[in-house]
């Protein structure tokens, strides 16, 4: 009988063992929303954008570079003699809104974007299967020169616009996929062969190979492309869907992206609607995107 | 009947004594500091929860790794993605005992914490010294100790090794209130 008494006295001690303290804490923690982070390493997938924006107060300098086509042979040093460059700055106004400006050497295009995170993938209290970022951009061609403008050319003809929804899901910590419905409006086109408004759907993804290295791919499928023979008949080059593969290497504040793609241009209008290279015909360009992030304002 | 009442009393006594001595962390701050060659790194987590049972000396705390705030947001992403793998190991916990605390005594007391610390899915026995300042129904607990990254299988890639020391100094500051 004494043993039973002892048992009863000790019972609360066992019941209230250490594990319970932790258990109690665990119970309170479950009501939080867990937001997915680092769906992609950078703000660019290959040629186009990812859902990622810059965090509030951080400035990214982006240097993008594409060589000529590899099939240029030894005379062109397999494309290395040619180079197309975009220099850009991306800045995070808030954690969800960032702004970007850039200058492309091809066609001397100045471009700018606003990127806004509409939805963020999350689990827990609030469950959201996808992240969605909206992108709105404008591109202004400085070429041709004022003096070289053809007859009837207006300065609004230099402008083109991009509207894009970037929809992504980080499926596992290593695999992320993205879908990019894209609308492009060009103020000036050769109406005989091409429409002002063009729609494309992009697909892409990244697969992390190690903690700092990832493989990426991106493909933009044009839903209503201009006919290549028609383009040829008005003296334009053939056009293809833009395809690219990349390797992302991340070191501290830098992201290096080494890419192989069939386009030498670096802004939505030209990448998606004016890619002249046939990837499987050997028009492959080596290129890289290098970013460096500077934290201008400290995170509270 | 007498016997039964005695048992009820015995059980109730245990519950009440332990309940009266329970403290819950109202304010918490766990920070770490790493002295690097290129730059020093600090991060603070103010969302840590903790319970301290002064009667038995049991203590536990729980934190989400993602709640550590860095001055540089990019560093915070790398910390979570590459080093702590916080999708796989979202939490860090401690459970153990505080030795040498006299709940009847007001003022600052030197104490020792002994128990199990879990970080990055690895649990290790730890032993740290600290202080408890008792002020009525409040307790202020402070402690500082070192954590070796390799003990917890936290691998920092070679390429950034200069940035991150192999050992970090962890500082704990909790303000508990008696429940």
Short mmCIF file of C-alpha atoms in Angstrom, two decimals:
data_model
loop_
_atom_site.label_atom_id
_atom_site.label_comp_id
_atom_site.label_asym_id
_atom_site.label_seq_id
_atom_site.Cartn_x
_atom_site.Cartn_y
_atom_site.Cartn_z
CA UNK A 1 0.00 0.00 0.00
CA UNK A 2 2.81 2.38 0.84
CA UNK A 3 4.17 1.85 -2.63
CA UNK A 4 0.90 3.02 -4.11
CA UNK A 5 0.98 6.16 -1.99
CA UNK A 6 4.52 6.81 -3.12
CA UNK A 7 3.46 6.27 -6.70
CA UNK A 8 0.69 8.83 -6.36
CA UNK A 9 3.01 11.36 -4.83
CA UNK A 10 5.53 10.89 -7.58
CA UNK A 11 2.98 10.70 -10.38
CA UNK A 12 2.86 14.41 -11.11
CA UNK A 13 6.63 14.45 -11.35
CA UNK A 14 6.58 11.84 -14.07
CA UNK A 15 3.65 13.42 -15.84
CA UNK A 16 5.34 16.79 -15.77
CA UNK A 17 8.65 15.50 -17.01
CA UNK A 18 10.96 17.66 -19.09
CA UNK A 19 9.49 16.53 -22.38
CA UNK A 20 6.23 18.16 -21.43
CA UNK A 21 7.79 21.58 -21.12
CA UNK A 22 9.03 21.26 -24.68
CA UNK A 23 5.73 19.71 -25.74
CA UNK A 24 3.85 22.70 -24.37
CA UNK A 25 6.10 25.05 -26.31
CA UNK A 26 5.64 23.01 -29.49
CA UNK A 27 1.87 23.26 -29.19
CA UNK A 28 1.97 27.04 -29.20
CA UNK A 29 4.31 27.22 -32.17
CA UNK A 30 2.09 25.38 -34.64
CA UNK A 31 -0.11 28.34 -35.53
CA UNK A 32 2.47 30.17 -37.63
CA UNK A 33 2.66 30.65 -41.38
CA UNK A 34 5.84 29.38 -42.89
CA UNK A 35 6.82 31.32 -46.02
CA UNK A 36 8.93 29.62 -48.63
CA UNK A 37 12.23 31.33 -49.32
CA UNK A 38 14.94 31.10 -51.98
CA UNK A 39 12.77 29.56 -54.70
CA UNK A 40 15.51 30.71 -57.09
CA UNK A 41 19.00 31.99 -56.44
CA UNK A 42 18.74 35.15 -58.50
CA UNK A 43 16.29 37.57 -60.05
CA UNK A 44 17.03 36.07 -63.51
CA UNK A 45 16.37 32.48 -64.55
CA UNK A 46 18.38 32.42 -67.79
CA UNK A 47 17.36 35.32 -70.02
CA UNK A 48 14.10 36.17 -68.28
CA UNK A 49 13.03 36.89 -64.75
CA UNK A 50 12.30 34.67 -61.77
CA UNK A 51 9.72 35.39 -59.08
CA UNK A 52 12.51 36.68 -56.84
CA UNK A 53 12.72 40.38 -56.11
CA UNK A 54 15.33 42.25 -54.13
CA UNK A 55 14.73 42.71 -50.41
CA UNK A 56 14.02 46.18 -49.04
CA UNK A 57 17.10 48.35 -49.16
CA UNK A 58 19.28 46.03 -51.21
CA UNK A 59 20.75 47.02 -54.53
CA UNK A 60 21.87 44.51 -57.10
CA UNK A 61 24.28 45.33 -59.85
CA UNK A 62 23.74 42.95 -62.74
CA UNK A 63 26.13 42.47 -65.59
CA UNK A 64 24.76 40.28 -68.37
CA UNK A 65 26.81 39.25 -71.32
CA UNK A 66 26.24 37.11 -74.42
CA UNK A 67 28.88 36.09 -76.91
CA UNK A 68 28.27 35.43 -80.60
CA UNK A 69 27.05 32.04 -81.84
CA UNK A 70 29.33 29.06 -81.23
CA UNK A 71 28.94 27.99 -84.86
CA UNK A 72 30.82 31.09 -86.03
CA UNK A 73 33.86 28.90 -86.37
CA UNK A 74 37.47 29.77 -85.70
CA UNK A 75 37.20 32.99 -87.72
CA UNK A 76 34.78 34.35 -85.10
CA UNK A 77 36.67 32.52 -82.34
CA UNK A 78 33.47 30.47 -81.82
CA UNK A 79 31.51 33.58 -81.00
CA UNK A 80 33.94 35.17 -78.58
CA UNK A 81 34.73 38.02 -81.00
CA UNK A 82 31.21 39.30 -80.65
CA UNK A 83 29.71 40.50 -77.40
CA UNK A 84 26.37 41.85 -76.29
CA UNK A 85 26.02 43.38 -72.88
CA UNK A 86 23.33 44.56 -70.51
CA UNK A 87 24.27 46.56 -67.44
CA UNK A 88 21.53 46.93 -64.90
CA UNK A 89 20.56 47.89 -61.39
CA UNK A 90 17.75 46.30 -59.38
CA UNK A 91 16.65 47.87 -56.12
CA UNK A 92 14.22 46.64 -53.48
CA UNK A 93 11.87 49.43 -52.41
CA UNK A 94 10.06 47.05 -50.08
CA UNK A 95 10.50 43.31 -49.62
CA UNK A 96 7.75 42.84 -52.20
CA UNK A 97 8.38 45.63 -54.71
CA UNK A 98 11.52 46.18 -56.69
CA UNK A 99 12.50 48.44 -59.55
CA UNK A 100 15.11 47.85 -62.22
CA UNK A 101 16.83 49.81 -64.96
CA UNK A 102 19.27 48.62 -67.57
CA UNK A 103 21.05 49.41 -70.78
CA UNK A 104 21.48 46.87 -73.58
CA UNK A 105 24.20 47.20 -76.17
CA UNK A 106 22.10 45.38 -78.79
CA UNK A 107 19.78 47.95 -80.45
CA UNK A 108 20.91 50.37 -77.70
CA UNK A 109 17.85 49.60 -75.62
CA UNK A 110 17.20 51.24 -72.27
CA UNK A 111 14.81 49.15 -70.23
CA UNK A 112 13.08 49.40 -66.91
CA UNK A 113 10.84 47.16 -64.81
CA UNK A 114 8.68 47.13 -61.79
CA UNK A 115 8.35 43.78 -60.10
CA UNK A 116 5.81 43.06 -57.40
CA UNK A 117 5.28 39.92 -55.34
CA UNK A 118 1.53 39.31 -55.31
CA UNK A 119 1.48 35.94 -53.54
CA UNK A 120 4.05 34.03 -51.59
CA UNK A 121 4.11 30.26 -51.31
CA UNK A 122 3.48 29.26 -47.72
CA UNK A 123 2.40 26.46 -45.45
CA UNK A 124 1.09 26.25 -41.90
CA UNK A 125 -1.60 28.66 -40.78
CA UNK A 126 -1.90 30.08 -44.29
CA UNK A 127 -1.53 27.61 -47.10
CA UNK A 128 -0.53 28.86 -50.54
CA UNK A 129 0.76 26.43 -53.15
CA UNK A 130 2.38 29.04 -55.44
CA UNK A 131 4.27 32.27 -55.46
CA UNK A 132 3.17 34.86 -58.02
CA UNK A 133 5.12 37.92 -59.04
CA UNK A 134 3.90 40.48 -61.58
CA UNK A 135 6.33 42.24 -63.85
CA UNK A 136 5.66 45.35 -65.91
CA UNK A 137 8.38 46.74 -68.09
CA UNK A 138 9.15 49.19 -70.86
CA UNK A 139 12.02 49.21 -73.32
CA UNK A 140 13.16 52.20 -75.33
CA UNK A 141 15.42 51.79 -78.36
CA UNK A 142 17.94 54.55 -78.76
CA UNK A 143 18.89 53.16 -82.17
CA UNK A 144 18.36 54.46 -84.87
CA UNK A 145 19.91 57.87 -84.36
CA UNK A 146 17.65 60.88 -84.67
CA UNK A 147 19.32 61.87 -87.95
CA UNK A 148 19.05 58.37 -89.39
CA UNK A 149 15.34 57.95 -88.69
CA UNK A 150 13.44 56.59 -91.67
CA UNK A 151 10.55 58.54 -93.14
CA UNK A 152 7.49 58.56 -90.90
CA UNK A 153 9.35 57.29 -87.82
CA UNK A 154 7.98 58.67 -84.55
CA UNK A 155 9.71 58.56 -81.21
CA UNK A 156 6.88 56.43 -79.73
CA UNK A 157 7.94 53.79 -82.24
CA UNK A 158 11.03 53.22 -80.12
CA UNK A 159 8.95 51.86 -77.24
CA UNK A 160 7.86 48.34 -76.38
CA UNK A 161 6.10 47.05 -73.28
CA UNK A 162 6.14 43.78 -71.36
CA UNK A 163 3.58 42.43 -68.94
CA UNK A 164 4.36 39.16 -67.26
CA UNK A 165 3.04 36.93 -64.55
CA UNK A 166 5.68 34.76 -62.95
CA UNK A 167 4.14 31.77 -61.21
CA UNK A 168 6.45 29.44 -59.33
CA UNK A 169 6.45 26.62 -56.86
CA UNK A 170 9.36 25.37 -54.84
CA UNK A 171 8.48 21.69 -54.99
CA UNK A 172 11.34 20.41 -52.87
CA UNK A 173 14.25 22.32 -51.42
CA UNK A 174 16.16 21.40 -54.59
CA UNK A 175 13.54 21.67 -57.31
CA UNK A 176 11.60 24.79 -58.30
CA UNK A 177 9.41 25.21 -61.38
CA UNK A 178 8.10 28.38 -62.96
CA UNK A 179 5.45 29.31 -65.53
CA UNK A 180 5.56 32.69 -67.24
CA UNK A 181 2.54 33.88 -69.27
CA UNK A 182 3.86 36.93 -71.11
CA UNK A 183 2.32 39.75 -73.12
CA UNK A 184 4.46 41.99 -75.27
CA UNK A 185 3.34 45.10 -77.10
CA UNK A 186 5.60 46.72 -79.64
CA UNK A 187 4.66 50.17 -80.87
CA UNK A 188 6.35 49.65 -84.20
CA UNK A 189 6.40 46.41 -86.20
CA UNK A 190 6.41 45.52 -89.83
CA UNK A 191 2.63 45.09 -90.03
CA UNK A 192 2.93 42.89 -93.08
CA UNK A 193 4.63 40.11 -91.12
CA UNK A 194 4.20 40.81 -87.45
CA UNK A 195 1.53 41.88 -84.97
CA UNK A 196 1.93 44.63 -82.38
CA UNK A 197 0.66 42.41 -79.56
CA UNK A 198 2.30 39.09 -78.99
CA UNK A 199 1.73 36.42 -76.39
CA UNK A 200 4.12 33.77 -75.16
CA UNK A 201 4.18 31.20 -72.39
CA UNK A 202 7.43 30.55 -70.63
CA UNK A 203 8.41 27.42 -68.72
CA UNK A 204 11.44 27.06 -66.56
CA UNK A 205 12.99 25.53 -63.53
CA UNK A 206 16.02 25.05 -61.42
CA UNK A 207 17.55 22.00 -59.84
CA UNK A 208 20.03 22.45 -57.03
CA UNK A 209 23.01 20.16 -57.39
CA UNK A 210 24.92 21.29 -54.31
CA UNK A 211 24.20 23.99 -51.73
CA UNK A 212 25.75 26.63 -53.97
CA UNK A 213 25.31 25.25 -57.48
CA UNK A 214 22.09 24.87 -59.46
CA UNK A 215 21.11 23.95 -63.01
CA UNK A 216 18.49 26.10 -64.69
CA UNK A 217 16.46 26.03 -67.87
CA UNK A 218 13.99 28.35 -69.54
CA UNK A 219 11.88 28.16 -72.68
CA UNK A 220 9.53 30.78 -74.12
CA UNK A 221 6.89 29.35 -76.46
CA UNK A 222 5.25 31.98 -78.70
CA UNK A 223 1.54 31.30 -79.11
CA UNK A 224 1.07 33.25 -82.35
CA UNK A 225 4.49 33.78 -83.91
CA UNK A 226 5.02 35.63 -87.17
CA UNK A 227 5.59 33.37 -90.15
CA UNK A 228 9.29 32.92 -90.89
CA UNK A 229 8.78 32.89 -94.68
CA UNK A 230 6.77 36.08 -94.44
CA UNK A 231 9.54 37.66 -92.37
CA UNK A 232 12.08 36.53 -94.95
CA UNK A 233 10.01 38.07 -97.73
CA UNK A 234 10.22 41.48 -96.05
CA UNK A 235 13.93 41.08 -95.44
CA UNK A 236 13.81 40.08 -91.77
CA UNK A 237 15.63 37.17 -90.21
CA UNK A 238 13.89 33.99 -89.13
CA UNK A 239 12.71 33.89 -85.54
CA UNK A 240 12.67 31.09 -83.00
CA UNK A 241 11.42 30.39 -79.52
CA UNK A 242 14.03 31.35 -76.94
CA UNK A 243 15.62 28.42 -75.13
CA UNK A 244 18.35 28.53 -72.56
CA UNK A 245 20.25 26.42 -70.06
CA UNK A 246 22.32 27.70 -67.21
CA UNK A 247 24.47 26.89 -64.22
CA UNK A 248 24.07 29.14 -61.18
CA UNK A 249 27.01 29.42 -58.83
CA UNK A 250 26.50 31.41 -55.68
CA UNK A 251 29.27 32.77 -53.48
CA UNK A 252 28.38 35.19 -50.71
CA UNK A 253 26.93 38.34 -52.29
CA UNK A 254 27.59 37.17 -55.86
CA UNK A 255 25.64 34.96 -58.20
CA UNK A 256 27.38 33.77 -61.35
CA UNK A 257 25.16 32.33 -64.03
CA UNK A 258 26.80 30.64 -66.95
CA UNK A 259 24.33 30.18 -69.81
CA UNK A 260 23.92 28.59 -73.19
CA UNK A 261 21.08 30.07 -75.24
CA UNK A 262 19.95 30.78 -78.78
CA UNK A 263 19.53 34.51 -78.21
CA UNK A 264 22.10 37.23 -77.90
CA UNK A 265 19.67 39.79 -76.55
CA UNK A 266 18.83 40.53 -72.95
CA UNK A 267 15.49 42.25 -72.68
CA UNK A 268 12.00 40.68 -72.90
CA UNK A 269 11.01 42.27 -76.20
CA UNK A 270 14.00 40.95 -78.06
CA UNK A 271 14.48 37.67 -76.19
CA UNK A 272 10.91 36.51 -76.52
CA UNK A 273 9.83 37.92 -79.87
CA UNK A 274 13.07 38.51 -81.81
CA UNK A 275 15.35 35.55 -81.15
CA UNK A 276 17.11 34.72 -84.41
CA UNK A 277 19.09 31.68 -83.40
CA UNK A 278 18.10 28.10 -84.08
CA UNK A 279 19.37 26.29 -80.97
CA UNK A 280 19.41 22.89 -82.61
CA UNK A 281 20.96 24.36 -85.78
CA UNK A 282 24.02 25.38 -83.78
CA UNK A 283 23.16 29.02 -83.05
CA UNK A 284 24.16 28.69 -79.43
CA UNK A 285 25.55 31.63 -77.53
CA UNK A 286 27.67 31.33 -74.45
CA UNK A 287 26.96 34.00 -71.89
CA UNK A 288 26.88 34.91 -68.27
CA UNK A 289 24.93 36.95 -65.77
CA UNK A 290 26.93 38.19 -62.82
CA UNK A 291 25.23 39.89 -59.92
CA UNK A 292 26.56 41.59 -56.84
CA UNK A 293 24.21 42.61 -54.04
CA UNK A 294 24.87 45.58 -51.81
CA UNK A 295 22.83 46.16 -48.70
CA UNK A 296 22.20 49.91 -48.66
CA UNK A 297 19.71 49.98 -45.83
CA UNK A 298 20.06 47.67 -42.88
CA UNK A 299 17.35 45.17 -42.13
CA UNK A 300 15.68 46.34 -38.95
CA UNK B 1 -11.55 7.18 3.07
CA UNK B 2 -8.93 8.94 5.11
CA UNK B 3 -6.35 7.25 2.99
CA UNK B 4 -8.01 8.32 -0.22
CA UNK B 5 -8.13 11.95 0.92
CA UNK B 6 -4.51 11.77 1.77
CA UNK B 7 -3.70 10.60 -1.71
CA UNK B 8 -5.76 13.38 -3.31
CA UNK B 9 -4.03 15.88 -1.07
CA UNK B 10 -0.62 14.48 -1.94
CA UNK B 11 -1.31 14.70 -5.65
CA UNK B 12 -2.84 18.17 -5.42
CA UNK B 13 0.07 19.40 -3.38
CA UNK B 14 2.53 18.37 -6.02
CA UNK B 15 0.55 20.05 -8.78
CA UNK B 16 0.12 23.28 -6.89
CA UNK B 17 3.69 23.57 -5.74
CA UNK B 18 5.00 23.00 -9.22
CA UNK B 19 2.38 25.23 -10.84
CA UNK B 20 3.23 28.12 -8.59
CA UNK B 21 6.84 27.90 -9.54
CA UNK B 22 6.29 27.98 -13.26
CA UNK B 23 7.76 30.80 -15.27
CA UNK B 24 7.06 31.68 -18.86
CA UNK B 25 9.41 33.82 -20.99
CA UNK B 26 7.77 37.15 -21.74
CA UNK B 27 10.73 38.62 -23.54
CA UNK B 28 13.38 36.56 -25.20
CA UNK B 29 16.50 37.23 -27.12
CA UNK B 30 18.91 34.68 -28.49
CA UNK B 31 21.71 36.13 -30.52
CA UNK B 32 24.92 34.89 -31.99
CA UNK B 33 28.09 36.55 -32.97
CA UNK B 34 30.72 35.26 -35.30
CA UNK B 35 34.02 36.95 -35.69
CA UNK B 36 34.99 36.71 -39.33
CA UNK B 37 38.01 37.79 -41.30
CA UNK B 38 36.02 39.85 -43.79
CA UNK B 39 33.10 40.85 -41.63
CA UNK B 40 31.60 40.09 -38.26
CA UNK B 41 28.21 38.46 -38.38
CA UNK B 42 25.44 38.86 -35.82
CA UNK B 43 21.87 37.68 -35.82
CA UNK B 44 19.08 38.01 -33.29
CA UNK B 45 16.02 35.89 -32.61
CA UNK B 46 13.39 37.55 -30.43
CA UNK B 47 10.66 34.97 -30.98
CA UNK B 48 12.02 32.26 -28.73
CA UNK B 49 9.60 30.61 -26.33
CA UNK B 50 10.63 29.14 -23.01
CA UNK B 51 9.26 27.66 -19.81
CA UNK B 52 11.16 27.37 -16.55
CA UNK B 53 9.92 25.30 -13.67
CA UNK B 54 11.76 26.71 -10.68
CA UNK B 55 10.45 23.98 -8.37
CA UNK B 56 12.05 21.16 -10.30
CA UNK B 57 14.66 23.23 -12.06
CA UNK B 58 13.46 22.06 -15.47
CA UNK B 59 13.86 24.43 -18.34
CA UNK B 60 13.07 24.23 -22.06
CA UNK B 61 13.24 26.58 -24.95
CA UNK B 62 12.18 26.41 -28.55
CA UNK B 63 12.97 28.63 -31.52
CA UNK B 64 12.48 28.70 -35.28
CA UNK B 65 15.74 29.09 -37.13
CA UNK B 66 13.99 31.31 -39.69
CA UNK B 67 13.27 33.88 -36.98
CA UNK B 68 16.93 34.88 -36.76
CA UNK B 69 17.20 38.38 -38.17
CA UNK B 70 20.38 39.52 -39.90
CA UNK B 71 21.37 43.02 -40.91
CA UNK B 72 21.83 41.75 -44.44
CA UNK B 73 18.77 39.95 -45.72
CA UNK B 74 20.78 38.02 -48.29
CA UNK B 75 22.95 36.64 -45.51
CA UNK B 76 19.78 35.54 -43.73
CA UNK B 77 18.70 33.62 -46.84
CA UNK B 78 22.09 31.92 -47.11
CA UNK B 79 22.07 31.10 -43.40
CA UNK B 80 18.72 29.35 -43.75
CA UNK B 81 19.27 27.77 -47.13
CA UNK B 82 22.87 26.65 -47.02
CA UNK B 83 24.13 26.36 -43.47
CA UNK B 84 21.17 25.60 -41.22
CA UNK B 85 19.02 23.91 -43.89
CA UNK B 86 16.03 25.25 -42.04
CA UNK B 87 13.49 23.64 -44.36
CA UNK B 88 14.80 20.28 -43.18
CA UNK B 89 15.61 21.33 -39.61
CA UNK B 90 13.24 24.21 -38.83
CA UNK B 91 13.76 24.29 -35.07
CA UNK B 92 16.37 24.46 -32.40
CA UNK B 93 15.54 23.35 -28.86
CA UNK B 94 17.07 23.08 -25.45
CA UNK B 95 15.83 21.01 -22.57
CA UNK B 96 17.53 20.47 -19.31
CA UNK B 97 17.94 21.69 -15.80
CA UNK B 98 19.08 24.85 -14.13
CA UNK B 99 21.25 24.00 -11.17
CA UNK B 100 21.95 26.29 -8.25
CA UNK B 101 18.87 28.50 -8.32
CA UNK B 102 17.24 29.33 -5.01
CA UNK B 103 13.72 30.59 -5.70
CA UNK B 104 13.43 32.07 -2.23
CA UNK B 105 16.29 34.44 -2.76
CA UNK B 106 15.96 37.83 -4.50
CA UNK B 107 18.73 39.38 -6.55
CA UNK B 108 21.44 37.98 -8.81
CA UNK B 109 22.50 34.37 -8.53
CA UNK B 110 25.13 32.39 -10.38
CA UNK B 111 23.61 29.29 -11.97
CA UNK B 112 24.50 26.48 -14.31
CA UNK B 113 22.40 24.99 -17.08
CA UNK B 114 22.88 21.35 -18.03
CA UNK B 115 20.95 19.64 -20.76
CA UNK B 116 20.49 18.78 -24.37
CA UNK B 117 20.84 21.35 -27.13
CA UNK B 118 19.46 20.49 -30.57
CA UNK B 119 20.62 22.42 -33.60
CA UNK B 120 20.50 21.36 -37.26
CA UNK B 121 19.06 17.96 -36.31
CA UNK B 122 21.96 17.13 -33.98
CA UNK B 123 21.52 16.86 -30.20
CA UNK B 124 24.47 17.41 -27.89
CA UNK B 125 24.91 17.58 -24.13
CA UNK B 126 25.81 21.08 -23.11
CA UNK B 127 26.79 22.77 -19.92
CA UNK B 128 26.73 26.54 -19.60
CA UNK B 129 27.05 29.06 -16.81
CA UNK B 130 24.86 32.09 -16.42
CA UNK B 131 22.98 34.31 -14.01
CA UNK B 132 19.42 34.57 -12.81
CA UNK B 133 18.21 37.81 -11.31
CA UNK B 134 15.04 37.36 -9.30
CA UNK B 135 12.87 40.41 -8.94
CA UNK B 136 9.50 39.56 -7.39
CA UNK B 137 7.63 37.46 -9.93
CA UNK B 138 10.18 38.18 -12.66
CA UNK B 139 13.34 36.32 -13.47
CA UNK B 140 16.01 37.63 -15.75
CA UNK B 141 18.19 34.86 -17.15
CA UNK B 142 21.44 35.55 -18.96
CA UNK B 143 24.01 33.22 -20.38
CA UNK B 144 26.80 33.21 -22.92
CA UNK B 145 28.42 30.14 -24.44
CA UNK B 146 30.20 28.95 -27.55
CA UNK B 147 28.82 26.61 -30.17
CA UNK B 148 31.19 24.79 -32.51
CA UNK B 149 29.65 24.51 -35.97
CA UNK B 150 31.22 21.13 -36.64
CA UNK B 151 29.61 19.63 -33.51
CA UNK B 152 26.26 20.17 -35.17
CA UNK B 153 27.30 19.13 -38.69
CA UNK B 154 27.00 22.67 -39.97
CA UNK B 155 29.23 22.77 -43.00
CA UNK B 156 30.27 26.10 -44.33
CA UNK B 157 31.34 25.83 -47.97
CA UNK B 158 35.04 26.44 -48.50
CA UNK B 159 34.38 29.33 -50.82
CA UNK B 160 32.97 31.49 -48.05
CA UNK B 161 35.00 30.12 -45.18
CA UNK B 162 36.63 33.46 -44.56
CA UNK B 163 33.26 34.93 -43.73
CA UNK B 164 32.24 32.50 -41.09
CA UNK B 165 34.19 31.49 -38.03
CA UNK B 166 34.08 27.81 -37.08
CA UNK B 167 32.73 28.78 -33.68
CA UNK B 168 29.98 31.22 -32.77
CA UNK B 169 29.26 32.92 -29.49
CA UNK B 170 25.65 32.54 -28.40
CA UNK B 171 24.06 34.98 -25.97
CA UNK B 172 20.78 34.28 -24.24
CA UNK B 173 18.61 36.81 -22.46
CA UNK B 174 15.20 35.80 -21.19
CA UNK B 175 12.79 37.66 -18.98
CA UNK B 176 10.42 35.20 -17.31
CA UNK B 177 7.26 35.96 -15.49
CA UNK B 178 5.69 33.68 -12.98
CA UNK B 179 2.46 32.16 -14.22
#
